[in-house]
Short mmCIF file of C-alpha atoms in Angstrom, two decimals:
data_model
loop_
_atom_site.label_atom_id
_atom_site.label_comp_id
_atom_site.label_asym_id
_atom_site.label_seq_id
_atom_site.Cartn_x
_atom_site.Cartn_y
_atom_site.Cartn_z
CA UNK A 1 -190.13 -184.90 -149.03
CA UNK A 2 -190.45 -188.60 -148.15
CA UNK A 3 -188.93 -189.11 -144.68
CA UNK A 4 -186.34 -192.32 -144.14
CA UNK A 5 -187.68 -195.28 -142.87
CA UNK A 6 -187.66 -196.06 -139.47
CA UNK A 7 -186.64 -199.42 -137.76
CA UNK A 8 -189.62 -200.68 -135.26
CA UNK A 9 -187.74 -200.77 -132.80
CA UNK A 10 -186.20 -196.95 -132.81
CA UNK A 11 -190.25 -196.05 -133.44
CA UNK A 12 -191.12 -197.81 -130.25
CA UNK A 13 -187.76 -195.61 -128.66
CA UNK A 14 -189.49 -192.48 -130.35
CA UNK A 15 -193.18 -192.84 -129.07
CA UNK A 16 -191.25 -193.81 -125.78
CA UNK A 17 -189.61 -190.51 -125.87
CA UNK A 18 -192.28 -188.52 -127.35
CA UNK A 19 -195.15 -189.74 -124.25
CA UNK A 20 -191.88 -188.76 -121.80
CA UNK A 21 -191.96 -185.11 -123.40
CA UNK A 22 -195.38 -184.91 -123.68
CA UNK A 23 -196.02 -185.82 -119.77
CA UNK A 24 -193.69 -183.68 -118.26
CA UNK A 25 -194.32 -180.27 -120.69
CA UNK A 26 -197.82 -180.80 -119.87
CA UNK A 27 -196.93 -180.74 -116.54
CA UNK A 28 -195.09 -177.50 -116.84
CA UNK A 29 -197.72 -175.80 -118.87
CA UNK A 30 -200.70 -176.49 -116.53
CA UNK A 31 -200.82 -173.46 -114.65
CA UNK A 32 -200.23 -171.18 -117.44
CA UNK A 33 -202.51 -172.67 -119.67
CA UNK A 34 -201.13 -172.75 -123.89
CA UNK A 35 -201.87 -169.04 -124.48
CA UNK A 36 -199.47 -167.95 -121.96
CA UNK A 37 -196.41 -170.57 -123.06
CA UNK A 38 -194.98 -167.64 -125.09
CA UNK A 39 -194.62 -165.70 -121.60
CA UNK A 40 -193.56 -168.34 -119.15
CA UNK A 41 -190.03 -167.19 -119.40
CA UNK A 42 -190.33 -164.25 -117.06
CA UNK A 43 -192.94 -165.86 -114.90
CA UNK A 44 -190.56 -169.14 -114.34
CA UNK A 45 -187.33 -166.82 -113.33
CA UNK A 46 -185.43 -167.19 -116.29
CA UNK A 47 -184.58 -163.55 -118.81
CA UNK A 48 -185.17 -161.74 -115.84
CA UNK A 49 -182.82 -158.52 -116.35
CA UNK A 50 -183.50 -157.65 -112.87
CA UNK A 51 -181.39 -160.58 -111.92
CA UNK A 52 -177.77 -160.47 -110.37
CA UNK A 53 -175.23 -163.11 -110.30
CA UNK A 54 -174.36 -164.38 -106.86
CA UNK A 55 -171.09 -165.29 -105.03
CA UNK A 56 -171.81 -168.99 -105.16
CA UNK A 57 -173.14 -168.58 -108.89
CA UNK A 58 -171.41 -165.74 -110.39
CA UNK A 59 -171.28 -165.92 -114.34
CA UNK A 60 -175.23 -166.09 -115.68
CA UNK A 61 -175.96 -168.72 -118.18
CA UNK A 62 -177.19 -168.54 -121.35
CA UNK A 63 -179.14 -171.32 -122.90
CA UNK A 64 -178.73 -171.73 -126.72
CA UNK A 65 -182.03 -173.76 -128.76
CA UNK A 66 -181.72 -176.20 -131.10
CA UNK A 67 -183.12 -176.21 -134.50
CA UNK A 68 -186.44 -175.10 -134.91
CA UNK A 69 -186.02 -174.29 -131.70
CA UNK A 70 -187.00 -171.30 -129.53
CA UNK A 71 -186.09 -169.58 -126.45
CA UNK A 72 -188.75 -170.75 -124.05
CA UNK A 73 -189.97 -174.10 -125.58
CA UNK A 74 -186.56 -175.52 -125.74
CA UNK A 75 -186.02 -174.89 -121.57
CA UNK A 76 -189.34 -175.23 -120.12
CA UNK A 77 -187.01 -177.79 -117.75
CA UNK A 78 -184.00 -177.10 -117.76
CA UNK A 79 -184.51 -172.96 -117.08
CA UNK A 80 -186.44 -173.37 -114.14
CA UNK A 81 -184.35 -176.25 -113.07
CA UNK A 82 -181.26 -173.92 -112.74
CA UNK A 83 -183.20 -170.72 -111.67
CA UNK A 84 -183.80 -172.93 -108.64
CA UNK A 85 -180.04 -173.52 -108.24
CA UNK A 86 -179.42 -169.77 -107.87
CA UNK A 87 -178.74 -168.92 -111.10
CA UNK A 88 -179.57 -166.04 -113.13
CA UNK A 89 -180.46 -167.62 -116.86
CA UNK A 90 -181.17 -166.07 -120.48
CA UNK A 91 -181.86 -167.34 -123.35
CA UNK A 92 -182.39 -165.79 -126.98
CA UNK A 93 -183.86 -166.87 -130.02
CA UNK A 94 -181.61 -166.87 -133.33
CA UNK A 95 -181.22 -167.77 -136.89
CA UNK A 96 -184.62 -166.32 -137.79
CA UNK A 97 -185.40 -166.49 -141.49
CA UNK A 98 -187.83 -163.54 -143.26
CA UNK A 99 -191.17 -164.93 -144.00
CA UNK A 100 -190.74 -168.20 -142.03
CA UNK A 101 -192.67 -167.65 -138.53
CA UNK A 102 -192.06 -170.21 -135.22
CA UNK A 103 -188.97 -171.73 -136.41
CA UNK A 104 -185.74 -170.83 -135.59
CA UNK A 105 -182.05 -171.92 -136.51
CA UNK A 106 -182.44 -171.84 -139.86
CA UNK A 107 -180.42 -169.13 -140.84
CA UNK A 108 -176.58 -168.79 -141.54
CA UNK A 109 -174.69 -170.57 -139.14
CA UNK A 110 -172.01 -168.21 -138.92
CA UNK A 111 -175.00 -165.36 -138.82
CA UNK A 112 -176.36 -166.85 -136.01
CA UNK A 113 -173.04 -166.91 -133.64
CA UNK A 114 -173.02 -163.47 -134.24
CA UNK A 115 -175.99 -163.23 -132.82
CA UNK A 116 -175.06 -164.80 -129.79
CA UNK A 117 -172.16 -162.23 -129.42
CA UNK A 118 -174.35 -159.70 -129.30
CA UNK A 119 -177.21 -161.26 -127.11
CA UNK A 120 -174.21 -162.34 -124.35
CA UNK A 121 -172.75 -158.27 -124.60
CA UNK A 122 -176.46 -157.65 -123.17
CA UNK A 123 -176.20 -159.95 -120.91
CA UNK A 124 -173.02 -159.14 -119.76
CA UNK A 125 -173.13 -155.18 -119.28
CA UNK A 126 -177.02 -155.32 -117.70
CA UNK A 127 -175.49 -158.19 -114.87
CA UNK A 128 -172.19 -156.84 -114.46
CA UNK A 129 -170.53 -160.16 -114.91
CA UNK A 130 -167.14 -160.55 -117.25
CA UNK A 131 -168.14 -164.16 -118.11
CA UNK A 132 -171.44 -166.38 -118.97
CA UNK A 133 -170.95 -169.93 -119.28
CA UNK A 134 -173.40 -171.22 -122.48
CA UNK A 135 -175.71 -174.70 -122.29
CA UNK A 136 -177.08 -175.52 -126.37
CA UNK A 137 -178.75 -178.20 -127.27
CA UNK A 138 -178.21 -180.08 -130.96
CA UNK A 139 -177.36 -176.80 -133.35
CA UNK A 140 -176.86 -174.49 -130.20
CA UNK A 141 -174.22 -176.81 -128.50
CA UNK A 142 -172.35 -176.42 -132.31
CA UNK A 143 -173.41 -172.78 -133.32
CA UNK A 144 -171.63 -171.33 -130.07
CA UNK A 145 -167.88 -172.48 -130.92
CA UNK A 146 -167.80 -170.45 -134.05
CA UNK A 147 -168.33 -167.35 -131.70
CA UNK A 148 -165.66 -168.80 -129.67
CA UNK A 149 -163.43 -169.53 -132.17
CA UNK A 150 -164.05 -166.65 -134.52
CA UNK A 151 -165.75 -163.60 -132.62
CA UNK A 152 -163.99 -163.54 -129.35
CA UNK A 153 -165.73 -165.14 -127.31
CA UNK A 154 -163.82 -167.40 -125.79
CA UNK A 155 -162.38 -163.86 -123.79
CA UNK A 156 -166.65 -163.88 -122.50
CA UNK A 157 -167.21 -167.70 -122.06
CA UNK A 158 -166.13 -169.88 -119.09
CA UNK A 159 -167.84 -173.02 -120.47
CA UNK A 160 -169.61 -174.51 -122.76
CA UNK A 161 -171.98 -177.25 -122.30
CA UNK A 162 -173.33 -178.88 -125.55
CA UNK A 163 -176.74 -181.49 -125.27
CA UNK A 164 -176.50 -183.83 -127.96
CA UNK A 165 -174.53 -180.69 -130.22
CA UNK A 166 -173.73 -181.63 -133.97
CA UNK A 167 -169.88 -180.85 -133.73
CA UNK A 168 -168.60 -182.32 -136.84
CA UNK A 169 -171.43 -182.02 -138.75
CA UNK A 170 -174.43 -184.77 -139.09
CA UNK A 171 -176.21 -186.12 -142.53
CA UNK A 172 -179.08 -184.73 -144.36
CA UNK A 173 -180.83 -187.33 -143.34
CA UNK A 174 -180.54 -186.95 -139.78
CA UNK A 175 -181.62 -183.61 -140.03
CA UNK A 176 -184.87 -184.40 -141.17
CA UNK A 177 -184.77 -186.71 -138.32
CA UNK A 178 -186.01 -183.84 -136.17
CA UNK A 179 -188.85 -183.08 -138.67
CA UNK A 180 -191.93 -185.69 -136.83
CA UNK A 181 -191.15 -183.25 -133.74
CA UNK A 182 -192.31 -179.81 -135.30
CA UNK A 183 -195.23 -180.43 -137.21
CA UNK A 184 -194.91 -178.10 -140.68
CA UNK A 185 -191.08 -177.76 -140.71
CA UNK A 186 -191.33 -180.17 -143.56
CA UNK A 187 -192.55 -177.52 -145.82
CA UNK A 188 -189.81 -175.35 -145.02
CA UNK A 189 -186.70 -177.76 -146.76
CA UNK A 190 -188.39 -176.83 -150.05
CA UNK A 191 -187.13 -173.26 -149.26
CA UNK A 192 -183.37 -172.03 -148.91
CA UNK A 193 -182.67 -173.08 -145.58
CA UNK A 194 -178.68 -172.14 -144.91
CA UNK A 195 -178.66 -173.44 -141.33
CA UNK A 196 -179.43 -176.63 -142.24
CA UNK A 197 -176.59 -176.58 -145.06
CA UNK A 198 -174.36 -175.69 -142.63
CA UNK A 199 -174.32 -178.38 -140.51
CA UNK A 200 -174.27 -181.12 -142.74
CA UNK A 201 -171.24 -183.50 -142.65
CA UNK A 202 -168.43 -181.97 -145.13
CA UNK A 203 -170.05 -178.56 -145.16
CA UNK A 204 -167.75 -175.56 -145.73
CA UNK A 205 -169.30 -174.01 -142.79
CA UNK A 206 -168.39 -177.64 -140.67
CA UNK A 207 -164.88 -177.59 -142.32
CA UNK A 208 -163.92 -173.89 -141.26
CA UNK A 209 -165.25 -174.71 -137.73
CA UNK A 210 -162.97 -177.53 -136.71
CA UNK A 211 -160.05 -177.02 -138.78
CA UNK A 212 -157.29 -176.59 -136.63
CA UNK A 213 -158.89 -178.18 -133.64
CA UNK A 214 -162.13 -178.33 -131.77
CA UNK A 215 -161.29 -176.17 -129.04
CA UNK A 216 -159.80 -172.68 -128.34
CA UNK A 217 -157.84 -172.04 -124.85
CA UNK A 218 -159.59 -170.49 -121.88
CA UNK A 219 -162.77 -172.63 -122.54
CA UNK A 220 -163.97 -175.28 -120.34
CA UNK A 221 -166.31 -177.51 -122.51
CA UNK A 222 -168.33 -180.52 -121.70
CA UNK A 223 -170.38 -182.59 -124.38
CA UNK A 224 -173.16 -184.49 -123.29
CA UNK A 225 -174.58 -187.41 -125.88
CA UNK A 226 -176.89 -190.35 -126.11
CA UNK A 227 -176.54 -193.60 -127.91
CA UNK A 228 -180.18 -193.17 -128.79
CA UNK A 229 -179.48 -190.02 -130.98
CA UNK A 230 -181.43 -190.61 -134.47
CA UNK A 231 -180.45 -187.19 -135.77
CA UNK A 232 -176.64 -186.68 -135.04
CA UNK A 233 -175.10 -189.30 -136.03
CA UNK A 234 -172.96 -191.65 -134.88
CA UNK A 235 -173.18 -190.01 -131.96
CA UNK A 236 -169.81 -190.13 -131.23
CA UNK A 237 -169.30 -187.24 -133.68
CA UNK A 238 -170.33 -185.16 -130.76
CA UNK A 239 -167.79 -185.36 -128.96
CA UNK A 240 -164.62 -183.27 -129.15
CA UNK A 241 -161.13 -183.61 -128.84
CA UNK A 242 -158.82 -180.95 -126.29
CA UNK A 243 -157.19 -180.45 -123.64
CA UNK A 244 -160.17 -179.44 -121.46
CA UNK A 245 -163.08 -181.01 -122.44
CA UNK A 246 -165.44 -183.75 -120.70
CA UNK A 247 -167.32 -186.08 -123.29
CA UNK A 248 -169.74 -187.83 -121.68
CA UNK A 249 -172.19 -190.21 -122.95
CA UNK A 250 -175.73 -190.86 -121.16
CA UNK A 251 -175.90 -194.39 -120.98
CA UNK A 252 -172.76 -194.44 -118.97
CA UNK A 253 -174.33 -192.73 -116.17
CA UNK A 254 -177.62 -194.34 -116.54
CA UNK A 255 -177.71 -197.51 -119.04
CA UNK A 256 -181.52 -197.92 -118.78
CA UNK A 257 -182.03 -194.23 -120.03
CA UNK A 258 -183.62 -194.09 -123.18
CA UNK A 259 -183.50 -190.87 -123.91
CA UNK A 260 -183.11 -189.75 -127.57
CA UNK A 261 -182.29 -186.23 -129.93
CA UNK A 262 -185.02 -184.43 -128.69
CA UNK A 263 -185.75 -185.34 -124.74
CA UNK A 264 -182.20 -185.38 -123.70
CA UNK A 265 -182.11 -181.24 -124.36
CA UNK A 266 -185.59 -180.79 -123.35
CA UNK A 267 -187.00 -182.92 -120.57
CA UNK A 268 -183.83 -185.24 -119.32
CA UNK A 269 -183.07 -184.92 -115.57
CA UNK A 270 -179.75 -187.19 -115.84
CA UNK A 271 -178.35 -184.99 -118.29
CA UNK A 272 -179.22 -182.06 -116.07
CA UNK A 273 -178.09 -182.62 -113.10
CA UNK A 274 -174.76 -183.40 -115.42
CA UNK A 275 -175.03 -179.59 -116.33
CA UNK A 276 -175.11 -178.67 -113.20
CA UNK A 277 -172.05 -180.26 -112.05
CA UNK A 278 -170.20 -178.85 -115.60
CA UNK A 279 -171.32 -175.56 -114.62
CA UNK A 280 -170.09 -175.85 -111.10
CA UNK A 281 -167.78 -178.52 -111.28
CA UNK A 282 -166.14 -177.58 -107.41
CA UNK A 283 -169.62 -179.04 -106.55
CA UNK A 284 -170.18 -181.54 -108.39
CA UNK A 285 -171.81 -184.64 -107.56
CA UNK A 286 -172.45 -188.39 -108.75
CA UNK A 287 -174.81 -188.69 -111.76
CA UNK A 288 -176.96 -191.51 -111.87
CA UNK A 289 -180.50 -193.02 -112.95
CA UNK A 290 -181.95 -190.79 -109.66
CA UNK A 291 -180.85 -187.44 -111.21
#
């Protein structure tokens, strides 16, 4: 499949971003070493089932990956960045399809939330807490309000924070936007790939999800988005409408941040430390070009 054409100057924004992620995943990754990547979440603090929610902290988080995504690559950052806040953090790996290995997300949407239902039950009767509050980035900021909406969890969910999420849907060709960051997902759009259906502006899946609004009582959501984003777009499809919801859009915060689809969910420190304060919003603090 022949990729669209980019612009020169969102290529320049792209090696930008990719020399960012590089940098700061290698930094990560040094003492482990590549063959132990696959086991850093344990080691870093985060899937510990040993772990119990504290009075300042007390509903465990669960961190949702984007597509093609995985449960440790996707929060090599962000994981260890709110284990050291005092908080107990999971993360899963879903939408698995037979015969494709590494990537993830690529199976029925509405599979995949149920998924998620079951991965927060675990997470919920090992800790003891009634409530987890979820942070997804791109598919796993969308994929979660269908198990809101649908599955009951918005009776298990404080908040949701979604990272660039693809909320009403984004086009084909932003999709394969995301391809130049996992080398060989290419090859996989020649196979049935129902997650990536799914979110595609217009879908049936997109349709069902925000019919009747974007939000479900009980849930405190926050959307966090970039100008920069080549693969949802426009961008301002992420946000959502509601009573209790908190778009916020990067550049507001910090105008020089260049930060696009793929870094803000994985490496960003300004969209962070805006986590942090939607996750404990009594506490929250100014956001700027420092965080």
């Amino acid at each position: 499949m022949k990729l669209p054409r980019r612009t020169r100057p969102a290529r320049r924004r792209t090696l930008r971003a990719l020399t960012v992620t590089a940098a700061l995943v290698a930094a990560v990754l040094a003492p482990l070493g590549a063959a132990q990547a696959s086991a850093a979440a344990p080691d870093r603090g985060w899937n510990d089932w040993s772990c119990r929610p504290s009075a300042a902290h007390p509903r465990p988080v669960v961190l949702v990956h984007g597509t093609f995504g995985n449960s440790v690559d996707n929060w090599l950052v962000l994981a260890p960045y709110l284990v050291k806040r005092g908080y107990c953090v999971f993360s899963l790996d879903y939408g698995q399809l037979p015969g494709v290995p590494l990537f993830n997300g690529l199976g029925p949407i509405a599979r995949s939330a149920g998924q998620l239902d079951t991965f927060v039950d675990k997470v919920r009767g090992t800790t003891g807490a009634p409530k987890v509050d979820l942070v997804g980035h791109s598919q796993g900021g969308m994929m979660p309000r269908y198990y809101l909406k649908f599955l009951g969890g918005a009776a298990e969910v404080n908040a949701l924070v979604g990272i660039a999420p693809d909320n009403h849907g984004t086009t084909l060709s932003g999709l394969t936007g995301l391809l130049p960051y996992f080398p060989g997902a290419e090859d996989l759009l020649t196979l049935a790939t129902p997650g990536l259906a799914d979110q595609i502006a217009g879908s049936d899946f997109v349709t069902k999800l925000n019919e009747g609004g974007d939000t479900v009582p009980g849930v405190h959501y926050t959307v966090i988005a970039t100008k920069y984003d080549e693969v949802v777009t426009p961008y301002r499809t992420q946000f959502l409408d509601g009573p209790d919801v908190h778009n916020v859009l990067l550049q507001d915060l910090c105008p020089v941040d260049i930060s696009e689809h793929v870094t803000i969910g994985t490496v960003d420190l300004v969209a962070y430390h805006e986590v942090a304060n939607a996750l404990d919003p009594a506490h929250a603090t100014p956001t700027d070009c420092v965080n």
